[in-house]
Amino acid sequence: MNQQSIDVDPNITRTAVPISYSNRAVPSITFLMLSVITLGLWQSQISHRRELLVKHAETSAEHLKVRIEGIMNARIASLEMIADRWIERKPPDFSRERFMGFARATTEHYPGFAGIYWISPEGLVQWVYPEEENRPAAGCELGQHPDARFRAVLSQATAAGGPALTPCVELYQGGIGFFAFIPLVHEGGLQGYLGGVFKVEQLMDMSLPAAMSRDFTVALFEDDRRIFQNGSGWSPNAPPAALQAMNSIEFFGKSWELQIEPTYELSRPGSGGNLTFLAFGLGLSGLLSIALFSLLQRMDMYKETRDQAIQEAAERRKAVEALRKNEMKLQELLAELGVKNAELESFAYSVSHDLKTPVVTIEGFIGALRDDFGDALPETADRYLNHMSDATRKMELLINDLLDLSRIGRLNEVKIEFNFGDAALDALETLRPQIQERSIAAVVQEGLPSVYGERKRIGQVLDNLLSNAVKYIGATNPSPRIEIGCEERDGERVFFVRDNGIGIEEKYFDRIFQVFERLPPAVKIGEGTGMGLAIVKKVIESHGGRIWLESEPGRGTTFLFTLPGGDAKSHEV
């Protein structure tokens, strides 16, 4: 490649390009603007961290409120169960041994009690459990307690005929806590009180997760008096902190104020990461300003080229920034969805575990009692065990129905086309023993059409509707009859299950499809979980249909519903 030489005229004088006023002002203005932007971003980062911390505190306060209320509701309910069992026995047995048995079983299955007391009608503590820890309370006269509000609760419990909770006081065995009194009334006479003692610190130890105890200072207040705090250095008279979250805890007339405050402070301007970000931003602003100053010197001779380059760079930055913001937003949504799914899975697991485990445990102990003691059990004890077995089986059915209800529409099976009449005959075959026992005439209309859907779910609908029909056909019905068929109404194909049983009052038409709703006849019979018709409604609606009923007391009931036909599969996406 040939080199070309350039001759320079020696008479030409080289002069430096003067620095214009704009070359001095623009870098300074740029530095100020970038500094302001840096400060704004820095402040935005602090505000964002504060907002996240506040939301975390509020969510934690709500979780702790729900947990404390749930624990206390369960414990008070267990005391009420003891009280009911105590006075139901015939002939009555108000012995110390029976009290100790009840108290021992309750504290084993429902941890959280500081003690369970038997209290005389005059307010004298006669028996305590556990005896060693509660020995200082034995023989104390609660009616002579120095707190007037405490003494008034005994009268309130007697007047209300149900649980009454005292204000928090210093307990006889030490620590701050409260009493729950339940009056024991037998044949119109007050036999005494069943008292549950709860230490606030023990209750919070059960309720407060380790992570929350580490990250937050938690305090409880009752009537402006602090009854619990897990940290130190928090003055109750100090004004609420900017990151403090508060909530109210309510159970059985007792009201607590919950306050939680983060133990770490991310929003301080001088915190490590924030200060580094500020220093980096200001340093970068200075470097950019110096570079811009040098660039402006060079670009004075090439103004047009510079303007074009700046314009292109600005457009490119806008496009990149817009793309970055959009990407940060498909990521935030995905992260939020992941958190919600994880919370949902955790909740489903907790419900299944918390509900099924006690049922299995009770059933196991019932079996162990029968295996270990056999014929040594008296007839009354065997009858009680039968009642307990029936209750656990009913609870297990209830749990299974709840899980089944949650799966409908969420866990779908393959939809197929099948004959509705065949499904009806299968359902009747399952109920054949009950139908024959009651001499019920079961009629399936001939020539029933095909439907398109989940075969198992539609069979579940028929099972529930036919079971209800058999159950409420009436014990004295001279000619019980059930019909399954299909008819056309207003140009629409409508399936029906009809019986000539006891019928339903119109005021219950909407309620019977709700979860846990049971009609008075169902309560008397004592069968079912109250979710059968709720499951039926959800299955029908998940198939795009609807369900309703026609009935009159004493004249039978007809359940009517719609389902898609075989041509529906051609319209599915």
Coordinates of C-alpha atoms in Angstrom, one line a residue:
M1 CA 0.0 0.0 0.0
N2 CA 1.5 3.3 -1.1
Q3 CA 2.2 6.0 1.5
Q4 CA 1.1 9.6 0.6
S5 CA 2.9 12.6 2.2
I6 CA 1.1 15.8 3.2
D7 CA 3.0 19.0 3.0
V8 CA 2.2 21.5 5.7
D9 CA 2.6 25.2 5.0
P10 CA 5.1 26.5 7.6
N11 CA 3.5 30.0 7.5
I12 CA 0.3 28.6 9.0
T13 CA 0.1 29.3 12.7
R14 CA -1.6 26.7 14.9
T15 CA -3.8 28.1 17.5
A16 CA -5.6 26.3 20.3
V17 CA -9.4 26.0 20.0
P18 CA -10.8 28.4 22.6
I19 CA -12.9 26.9 25.3
S20 CA -16.3 28.4 24.9
Y21 CA -18.6 29.3 27.8
S22 CA -20.9 26.4 26.9
N23 CA -17.9 24.0 27.2
R24 CA -17.5 25.1 30.8
A25 CA -21.1 25.3 31.7
V26 CA -22.5 22.1 30.2
P27 CA -20.2 19.7 32.1
S28 CA -21.0 21.5 35.4
I29 CA -24.7 21.4 34.6
T30 CA -24.3 17.7 33.6
F31 CA -22.5 16.9 36.9
L32 CA -25.3 18.6 38.8
M33 CA -28.0 16.7 36.9
L34 CA -26.3 13.4 37.2
S35 CA -25.8 14.0 40.9
V36 CA -29.5 14.9 41.3
I37 CA -30.4 11.7 39.4
T38 CA -28.1 9.7 41.6
L39 CA -29.5 11.2 44.8
G40 CA -33.0 10.5 43.4
L41 CA -32.2 6.9 42.7
W42 CA -30.5 6.5 46.0
Q43 CA -33.6 7.9 47.8
S44 CA -35.8 5.7 45.7
Q45 CA -33.8 2.7 46.7
I46 CA -34.1 3.6 50.3
S47 CA -37.9 4.2 49.9
H48 CA -38.3 0.9 48.1
R49 CA -36.5 -1.0 50.8
R50 CA -38.6 0.7 53.5
E51 CA -41.8 -0.2 51.6
L52 CA -40.7 -3.9 51.3
L53 CA -39.8 -3.9 55.0
V54 CA -43.2 -2.3 56.0
K55 CA -45.1 -4.9 53.9
H56 CA -43.0 -7.7 55.4
A57 CA -43.9 -6.4 58.9
E58 CA -47.6 -6.1 58.1
T59 CA -47.7 -9.6 56.6
S60 CA -45.9 -11.0 59.6
A61 CA -48.2 -9.2 62.0
E62 CA -51.3 -10.7 60.2
H63 CA -49.8 -14.2 60.3
L64 CA -49.0 -13.9 64.0
K65 CA -52.5 -12.6 64.7
V66 CA -54.2 -15.6 62.9
R67 CA -51.9 -18.1 64.6
I68 CA -52.6 -16.7 68.2
E69 CA -56.3 -16.5 67.6
G70 CA -56.4 -20.0 66.2
I71 CA -54.4 -21.5 69.1
M72 CA -56.7 -19.8 71.7
N73 CA -59.9 -20.7 69.9
A74 CA -58.8 -24.3 69.9
R75 CA -57.8 -24.3 73.5
I76 CA -61.0 -22.7 74.7
A77 CA -63.0 -25.1 72.6
S78 CA -61.1 -28.0 74.3
L79 CA -62.1 -26.6 77.7
E80 CA -65.7 -26.4 76.6
M81 CA -65.5 -30.0 75.5
I82 CA -64.2 -31.1 78.9
A83 CA -67.0 -29.1 80.6
D84 CA -69.7 -30.8 78.4
R85 CA -68.3 -34.3 79.1
W86 CA -68.0 -33.4 82.8
I87 CA -71.7 -32.7 83.2
E88 CA -73.1 -35.2 80.7
R89 CA -72.1 -38.3 82.6
K90 CA -74.9 -40.2 84.3
P91 CA -74.7 -40.8 87.2
P92 CA -72.6 -37.6 87.7
D93 CA -69.0 -38.1 88.7
F94 CA -67.3 -35.0 89.9
S95 CA -64.3 -36.9 91.3
R96 CA -60.7 -35.7 91.5
E97 CA -59.6 -38.7 89.5
R98 CA -61.9 -37.9 86.6
F99 CA -60.8 -34.3 86.6
M100 CA -57.1 -35.3 86.5
G101 CA -57.8 -37.7 83.5
F102 CA -59.6 -35.0 81.6
A103 CA -56.9 -32.4 82.3
R104 CA -54.0 -34.8 81.5
A105 CA -55.6 -35.7 78.1
T106 CA -56.2 -32.1 77.2
T107 CA -52.7 -30.8 78.0
E108 CA -51.2 -33.7 76.0
H109 CA -53.3 -33.1 72.9
Y110 CA -53.5 -29.3 73.2
P111 CA -50.1 -28.0 74.4
G112 CA -50.1 -24.4 75.6
F113 CA -51.9 -24.6 78.9
A114 CA -50.0 -23.4 81.9
G115 CA -52.5 -25.2 84.0
I116 CA -56.1 -26.5 84.3
Y117 CA -57.9 -25.9 87.6
W118 CA -61.1 -27.2 89.3
I119 CA -62.6 -24.2 91.2
S120 CA -65.4 -24.4 93.7
P121 CA -68.6 -22.3 93.3
E122 CA -67.1 -19.9 95.9
G123 CA -63.9 -19.4 93.8
L124 CA -61.6 -21.7 95.8
V125 CA -58.9 -23.5 93.7
Q126 CA -59.3 -27.1 94.8
W127 CA -57.5 -29.3 92.2
V128 CA -54.7 -28.3 89.8
Y129 CA -52.9 -29.9 86.9
P130 CA -50.0 -30.2 86.4
E131 CA -49.7 -30.4 90.2
E132 CA -46.0 -29.6 90.6
E133 CA -45.9 -26.4 88.5
N134 CA -49.3 -25.1 89.8
R135 CA -48.9 -26.0 93.5
P136 CA -48.7 -22.3 94.5
A137 CA -52.3 -21.8 93.2
A138 CA -53.8 -24.7 95.1
G139 CA -56.1 -23.4 97.9
C140 CA -56.1 -19.8 96.6
E141 CA -59.4 -18.0 96.8
L142 CA -59.9 -16.4 93.3
G143 CA -62.9 -14.5 94.6
Q144 CA -60.5 -12.5 96.8
H145 CA -58.1 -11.7 94.0
P146 CA -56.8 -8.1 94.4
D147 CA -57.8 -7.1 90.9
A148 CA -61.5 -6.2 90.8
R149 CA -61.7 -6.9 87.1
F150 CA -60.4 -10.4 87.7
R151 CA -63.0 -11.0 90.4
A152 CA -65.8 -9.8 88.1
V153 CA -65.0 -12.4 85.5
L154 CA -66.3 -15.2 87.7
S155 CA -69.7 -13.6 87.8
Q156 CA -69.6 -12.8 84.1
A157 CA -68.9 -16.5 83.3
T158 CA -71.9 -17.6 85.5
A159 CA -74.2 -15.1 84.0
A160 CA -73.2 -15.8 80.4
G161 CA -73.2 -19.6 80.9
G162 CA -70.0 -19.8 78.8
P163 CA -66.3 -19.0 78.6
A164 CA -65.1 -15.7 80.2
L165 CA -61.5 -14.5 80.2
T166 CA -59.8 -12.4 82.9
P167 CA -57.4 -9.5 82.2
C168 CA -53.7 -10.4 82.3
V169 CA -52.4 -10.5 85.8
E170 CA -49.3 -11.9 87.7
L171 CA -50.0 -15.6 88.0
Y172 CA -49.6 -17.5 91.2
Q173 CA -46.8 -19.7 89.7
G174 CA -45.1 -16.6 88.3
G175 CA -45.2 -14.8 85.0
I176 CA -47.9 -12.8 83.3
G177 CA -51.0 -14.6 82.1
F178 CA -54.8 -14.9 82.3
F179 CA -57.6 -17.3 83.3
A180 CA -60.4 -18.7 81.2
F181 CA -63.4 -19.7 83.4
I182 CA -66.2 -22.0 82.2
P183 CA -69.1 -22.6 84.6
L184 CA -70.2 -26.2 85.3
V185 CA -73.9 -26.3 85.8
H186 CA -75.6 -29.6 86.6
E187 CA -79.4 -29.9 87.0
G188 CA -79.7 -26.1 87.4
G189 CA -77.1 -25.9 90.1
L190 CA -73.6 -24.4 89.8
Q191 CA -71.0 -27.2 90.6
G192 CA -68.0 -25.0 90.2
Y193 CA -65.8 -23.7 87.4
L194 CA -63.3 -25.3 85.0
G195 CA -60.4 -22.9 84.8
G196 CA -57.7 -22.8 82.0
V197 CA -54.5 -20.9 82.8
F198 CA -52.4 -19.4 80.0
K199 CA -49.0 -17.8 80.3
V200 CA -48.5 -15.1 77.7
E201 CA -44.8 -15.9 77.2
Q202 CA -45.6 -19.6 76.7
L203 CA -48.4 -18.8 74.2
M204 CA -46.0 -16.5 72.3
D205 CA -43.3 -19.2 72.3
M206 CA -45.7 -21.5 70.5
S207 CA -47.0 -18.8 68.1
L208 CA -43.8 -16.9 67.2
P209 CA -41.7 -18.5 64.4
A210 CA -38.0 -18.4 64.9
A211 CA -37.5 -16.3 61.8
M212 CA -40.0 -13.7 63.0
S213 CA -38.4 -13.7 66.5
R214 CA -35.0 -13.1 64.8
D215 CA -36.1 -10.3 62.4
F216 CA -38.6 -8.4 64.5
T217 CA -39.1 -7.0 68.0
V218 CA -42.6 -8.2 69.0
A219 CA -44.7 -6.7 71.7
L220 CA -48.2 -7.3 73.0
F221 CA -50.3 -4.7 74.9
E222 CA -53.5 -5.1 76.8
D223 CA -55.3 -1.9 78.0
D224 CA -52.1 0.1 77.3
R225 CA -50.1 -2.3 79.4
R226 CA -47.2 -4.2 77.8
I227 CA -47.7 -7.9 78.6
F228 CA -45.0 -9.4 76.3
Q229 CA -41.9 -8.4 74.4
N230 CA -39.3 -10.6 72.8
G231 CA -36.5 -8.0 72.4
S232 CA -34.9 -5.3 74.5
G233 CA -34.5 -1.6 74.2
W234 CA -38.0 -0.8 73.0
S235 CA -39.7 1.9 75.1
P236 CA -43.5 1.5 75.3
N237 CA -43.9 5.3 75.5
A238 CA -41.9 5.9 72.4
P239 CA -43.8 7.2 69.3
P240 CA -44.6 4.5 66.7
A241 CA -41.6 3.9 64.4
A242 CA -42.0 4.5 60.6
L243 CA -41.5 0.8 60.0
Q244 CA -43.7 -0.4 62.9
A245 CA -46.8 -2.6 62.0
M246 CA -49.7 -3.0 64.4
N247 CA -52.7 -5.3 64.5
S248 CA -55.5 -6.3 66.9
I249 CA -55.9 -9.8 68.2
E250 CA -59.4 -10.7 69.3
F251 CA -60.7 -13.9 71.0
F252 CA -63.6 -14.5 73.4
G253 CA -63.9 -10.8 74.3
K254 CA -60.2 -10.3 75.0
S255 CA -58.5 -7.7 72.9
W256 CA -54.7 -7.3 72.5
E257 CA -52.7 -4.8 70.5
L258 CA -49.8 -6.4 68.5
Q259 CA -46.9 -4.3 67.6
I260 CA -43.9 -5.5 65.6
E261 CA -40.8 -3.6 64.5
P262 CA -37.8 -4.8 62.4
T263 CA -34.7 -5.3 64.5
Y264 CA -32.6 -4.3 61.5
E265 CA -32.7 -0.8 59.8
L266 CA -32.2 -1.0 56.0
S267 CA -33.5 2.5 55.3
R268 CA -30.8 4.5 57.1
P269 CA -29.0 6.7 54.6
G270 CA -25.6 5.6 56.0
S271 CA -26.2 1.8 55.7
G272 CA -23.4 0.1 53.9
G273 CA -24.9 -0.8 50.6
N274 CA -26.8 2.5 50.3
L275 CA -23.6 4.6 51.0
T276 CA -21.6 2.6 48.5
F277 CA -24.3 3.2 45.9
L278 CA -24.3 6.9 46.6
A279 CA -20.5 7.2 46.4
F280 CA -20.4 5.2 43.2
G281 CA -23.1 7.3 41.6
L282 CA -21.5 10.6 42.5
G283 CA -18.1 9.3 41.4
L284 CA -19.5 8.1 38.1
S285 CA -21.2 11.5 37.6
G286 CA -17.9 13.3 38.1
L287 CA -16.1 11.0 35.6
L288 CA -18.8 11.4 33.1
S289 CA -18.7 15.2 33.5
I290 CA -14.9 15.2 32.9
A291 CA -15.3 13.0 29.9
L292 CA -18.0 15.2 28.6
F293 CA -15.8 18.3 29.0
S294 CA -13.0 16.7 27.0
L295 CA -15.5 15.5 24.4
L296 CA -17.0 18.9 24.0
Q297 CA -13.5 20.4 23.3
R298 CA -13.0 17.9 20.5
M299 CA -16.5 18.1 19.2
D300 CA -16.6 21.9 18.6
M301 CA -15.0 21.2 15.2
Y302 CA -17.5 18.5 14.4
K303 CA -20.8 19.9 15.7
E304 CA -23.1 18.4 13.1
T305 CA -21.6 14.9 13.5
R306 CA -21.8 15.2 17.3
D307 CA -25.4 16.2 17.3
Q308 CA -26.3 13.2 15.1
A309 CA -24.3 10.8 17.3
I310 CA -26.0 12.2 20.5
Q311 CA -29.4 11.8 18.9
E312 CA -28.7 8.2 17.9
A313 CA -27.2 7.4 21.4
A314 CA -30.3 9.0 23.1
E315 CA -32.7 6.9 21.1
R316 CA -30.7 3.8 21.7
R317 CA -30.6 4.5 25.5
K318 CA -34.4 5.0 25.5
A319 CA -34.9 1.7 23.7
V320 CA -32.6 -0.2 26.0
E321 CA -34.2 1.4 29.1
A322 CA -37.7 0.5 27.9
L323 CA -36.6 -3.1 27.2
R324 CA -34.9 -3.3 30.6
K325 CA -38.0 -2.0 32.5
N326 CA -40.2 -4.5 30.6
E327 CA -37.9 -7.3 31.5
M328 CA -37.8 -6.3 35.1
K329 CA -41.6 -6.1 35.2
L330 CA -42.1 -10.4 33.1
Q331 CA -39.4 -11.2 36.2
E332 CA -41.3 -9.3 39.1
L333 CA -44.6 -10.9 38.0
L334 CA -43.0 -14.4 37.8
A335 CA -41.4 -14.0 41.2
E336 CA -44.7 -12.9 42.8
L337 CA -46.5 -15.8 41.1
G338 CA -43.9 -18.2 42.5
V339 CA -44.3 -16.8 46.0
K340 CA -48.1 -17.1 45.8
N341 CA -47.9 -20.7 44.6
A342 CA -45.4 -21.6 47.3
E343 CA -47.8 -20.1 50.0
L344 CA -50.7 -22.0 48.5
E345 CA -48.8 -25.3 48.5
S346 CA -47.6 -24.7 52.1
F347 CA -51.2 -23.9 53.2
A348 CA -52.6 -27.1 51.5
Y349 CA -49.9 -29.2 53.2
S350 CA -50.4 -27.6 56.6
V351 CA -54.2 -28.1 56.4
S352 CA -53.8 -31.8 55.4
H353 CA -51.2 -32.4 58.1
D354 CA -52.9 -30.5 60.9
L355 CA -56.3 -32.1 60.2
K356 CA -55.5 -35.6 59.4
T357 CA -52.8 -36.3 62.0
P358 CA -55.1 -35.8 65.1
V359 CA -57.8 -38.0 63.4
V360 CA -55.4 -40.8 62.8
T361 CA -53.9 -40.5 66.3
I362 CA -57.4 -40.7 68.0
E363 CA -58.4 -43.7 65.9
G364 CA -55.1 -45.4 66.7
F365 CA -55.5 -44.9 70.5
I366 CA -59.1 -46.2 70.3
G367 CA -57.9 -49.3 68.6
A368 CA -55.1 -49.6 71.2
L369 CA -57.6 -49.3 74.1
R370 CA -59.7 -52.1 72.6
D371 CA -56.7 -54.3 71.9
D372 CA -55.1 -53.8 75.3
F373 CA -58.2 -53.9 77.6
G374 CA -60.7 -55.9 75.5
D375 CA -63.6 -57.2 77.6
A376 CA -62.3 -55.3 80.7
L377 CA -63.9 -52.2 79.4
P378 CA -67.4 -51.5 80.9
E379 CA -70.3 -51.1 78.5
T380 CA -70.4 -47.3 79.0
A381 CA -66.7 -47.0 78.0
D382 CA -67.2 -49.2 74.9
R383 CA -70.2 -47.0 73.9
Y384 CA -68.0 -43.9 74.4
L385 CA -65.3 -45.4 72.2
N386 CA -67.9 -46.2 69.5
H387 CA -69.0 -42.5 69.6
M388 CA -65.3 -41.5 69.3
S389 CA -64.7 -43.8 66.4
D390 CA -67.8 -42.5 64.6
A391 CA -66.7 -39.0 65.1
T392 CA -63.1 -39.6 63.8
R393 CA -64.6 -41.4 60.7
K394 CA -66.9 -38.5 60.1
M395 CA -64.0 -36.1 60.4
E396 CA -61.9 -38.2 58.0
L397 CA -64.9 -38.1 55.5
L398 CA -65.1 -34.3 56.0
I399 CA -61.4 -33.9 55.3
N400 CA -61.6 -36.1 52.2
D401 CA -64.6 -34.1 50.9
L402 CA -62.8 -30.8 51.5
L403 CA -59.8 -32.0 49.5
D404 CA -62.1 -33.4 46.8
L405 CA -63.9 -30.1 46.6
S406 CA -60.6 -28.2 46.2
R407 CA -59.5 -30.5 43.3
I408 CA -62.7 -29.9 41.2
G409 CA -61.8 -27.7 38.3
R410 CA -58.1 -27.6 39.3
L411 CA -57.1 -31.2 38.6
N412 CA -59.1 -32.3 35.6
E413 CA -59.4 -35.7 34.1
V414 CA -59.7 -36.5 30.4
K415 CA -63.2 -35.7 29.1
I416 CA -65.0 -38.3 27.1
E417 CA -68.4 -38.9 25.5
F418 CA -70.5 -41.4 27.4
N419 CA -74.1 -42.4 27.8
F420 CA -75.8 -40.7 30.8
G421 CA -78.1 -43.7 31.3
D422 CA -75.2 -46.1 31.8
A423 CA -73.8 -43.7 34.4
A424 CA -77.1 -43.6 36.2
L425 CA -77.4 -47.4 36.3
D426 CA -73.8 -47.7 37.7
A427 CA -74.8 -45.2 40.5
L428 CA -78.0 -47.2 41.3
E429 CA -76.0 -50.4 41.4
T430 CA -73.7 -48.9 44.1
L431 CA -76.8 -48.0 46.2
R432 CA -78.6 -51.3 45.6
P433 CA -78.5 -52.6 49.2
Q434 CA -80.1 -49.4 50.6
I435 CA -82.7 -49.3 47.8
Q436 CA -83.7 -52.9 48.4
E437 CA -83.8 -52.4 52.1
R438 CA -86.3 -49.6 51.8
S439 CA -88.2 -51.2 48.9
I440 CA -87.6 -48.1 46.7
A441 CA -88.8 -48.2 43.1
A442 CA -85.9 -46.8 41.0
V443 CA -86.7 -45.9 37.4
V444 CA -84.2 -44.8 34.7
Q445 CA -85.7 -43.3 31.6
E446 CA -85.0 -45.2 28.4
G447 CA -83.1 -43.6 25.6
L448 CA -81.1 -41.1 27.7
P449 CA -78.7 -39.1 25.6
S450 CA -74.9 -39.0 25.7
V451 CA -73.0 -36.3 27.5
Y452 CA -69.4 -35.0 27.2
G453 CA -67.3 -34.6 30.3
E454 CA -65.3 -36.3 33.1
R455 CA -67.0 -39.7 33.6
K456 CA -65.9 -40.0 37.2
R457 CA -67.1 -36.5 38.2
I458 CA -70.5 -37.0 36.6
G459 CA -70.8 -40.3 38.4
Q460 CA -70.0 -38.5 41.6
V461 CA -72.9 -36.1 40.9
L462 CA -75.3 -39.0 40.5
D463 CA -74.0 -40.8 43.6
N464 CA -74.6 -37.7 45.8
L465 CA -78.0 -36.9 44.4
L466 CA -79.2 -40.5 44.6
S467 CA -77.8 -40.9 48.1
N468 CA -79.7 -37.8 49.3
A469 CA -82.9 -39.2 47.6
V470 CA -82.6 -42.5 49.4
K471 CA -81.7 -40.8 52.7
Y472 CA -84.7 -38.5 52.7
I473 CA -87.3 -40.7 51.0
G474 CA -89.1 -40.9 54.3
A475 CA -89.3 -43.8 56.7
T476 CA -93.1 -44.0 56.5
N477 CA -93.4 -43.5 52.7
P478 CA -95.9 -46.1 51.5
S479 CA -94.5 -46.2 47.9
P480 CA -91.1 -44.7 47.7
R481 CA -89.9 -43.9 44.2
I482 CA -86.8 -42.3 42.5
E483 CA -86.7 -41.3 38.8
I484 CA -83.7 -40.4 36.7
G485 CA -84.4 -38.8 33.3
C486 CA -84.1 -36.0 30.8
E487 CA -86.6 -33.5 29.4
E488 CA -86.5 -30.4 27.2
R489 CA -87.3 -27.0 28.8
D490 CA -87.2 -23.8 26.7
G491 CA -85.2 -25.5 24.0
E492 CA -82.6 -26.8 26.5
R493 CA -81.8 -30.3 27.5
V494 CA -82.3 -30.7 31.2
F495 CA -81.5 -33.8 33.3
F496 CA -83.3 -34.6 36.6
V497 CA -83.2 -36.8 39.7
R498 CA -86.7 -36.9 41.3
D499 CA -88.0 -38.5 44.5
N500 CA -91.3 -38.5 46.3
G501 CA -89.7 -38.0 49.8
I502 CA -90.0 -35.4 52.5
G503 CA -89.3 -32.4 50.4
I504 CA -87.4 -29.2 51.1
E505 CA -88.7 -25.7 52.2
E506 CA -88.1 -23.0 49.6
K507 CA -86.1 -20.9 52.1
Y508 CA -83.3 -23.6 52.0
F509 CA -83.1 -23.8 48.2
D510 CA -79.9 -21.6 47.9
R511 CA -78.4 -22.6 51.2
I512 CA -78.2 -26.4 50.6
F513 CA -75.5 -25.9 47.9
Q514 CA -73.2 -24.1 50.3
V515 CA -70.4 -25.9 52.1
F516 CA -71.3 -27.3 55.6
E517 CA -75.0 -26.4 55.2
R518 CA -77.2 -29.2 56.5
L519 CA -81.0 -29.1 56.7
P520 CA -82.8 -29.8 60.0
P521 CA -83.7 -33.4 58.9
A522 CA -80.1 -34.1 58.1
V523 CA -79.0 -32.9 61.5
K524 CA -81.5 -35.3 63.1
I525 CA -80.3 -38.2 61.0
G526 CA -76.7 -37.3 61.9
E527 CA -75.3 -38.4 58.5
G528 CA -73.3 -36.7 55.9
T529 CA -70.6 -33.9 56.0
G530 CA -72.7 -31.1 54.6
M531 CA -70.6 -30.9 51.4
G532 CA -72.3 -33.4 49.1
L533 CA -74.4 -30.8 47.2
A534 CA -71.6 -28.3 47.2
I535 CA -69.5 -30.8 45.4
V536 CA -72.4 -31.5 43.0
K537 CA -72.8 -27.8 42.2
K538 CA -69.0 -27.3 41.6
V539 CA -68.8 -30.3 39.3
I540 CA -71.8 -29.2 37.2
E541 CA -70.5 -25.6 37.0
S542 CA -66.9 -26.8 36.1
H543 CA -68.6 -28.6 33.1
G544 CA -70.3 -25.4 32.0
G545 CA -73.7 -26.3 33.3
R546 CA -76.0 -25.1 36.1
I547 CA -78.1 -26.8 38.8
W548 CA -81.3 -25.9 40.6
L549 CA -84.2 -27.7 42.4
E550 CA -88.0 -27.8 42.6
S551 CA -89.6 -29.0 45.9
E552 CA -92.4 -28.7 48.4
P553 CA -92.4 -30.1 51.9
G554 CA -94.1 -33.5 51.9
R555 CA -94.3 -33.7 48.0
G556 CA -90.8 -34.8 47.1
T557 CA -87.8 -33.0 45.5
T558 CA -86.5 -32.7 41.9
F559 CA -82.9 -31.7 41.3
L560 CA -82.4 -30.4 37.7
F561 CA -79.1 -29.7 35.9
T562 CA -77.7 -29.1 32.5
L563 CA -74.6 -30.8 30.9
P564 CA -72.8 -30.4 27.5
G565 CA -73.6 -32.9 24.9
G566 CA -71.3 -35.0 22.7
D567 CA -70.9 -32.1 20.2
A568 CA -69.2 -30.0 23.0
K569 CA -65.8 -31.6 22.4
S570 CA -65.6 -30.1 18.9
H571 CA -65.7 -26.6 20.5
E572 CA -62.9 -27.1 23.0
V573 CA -59.8 -25.1 22.5

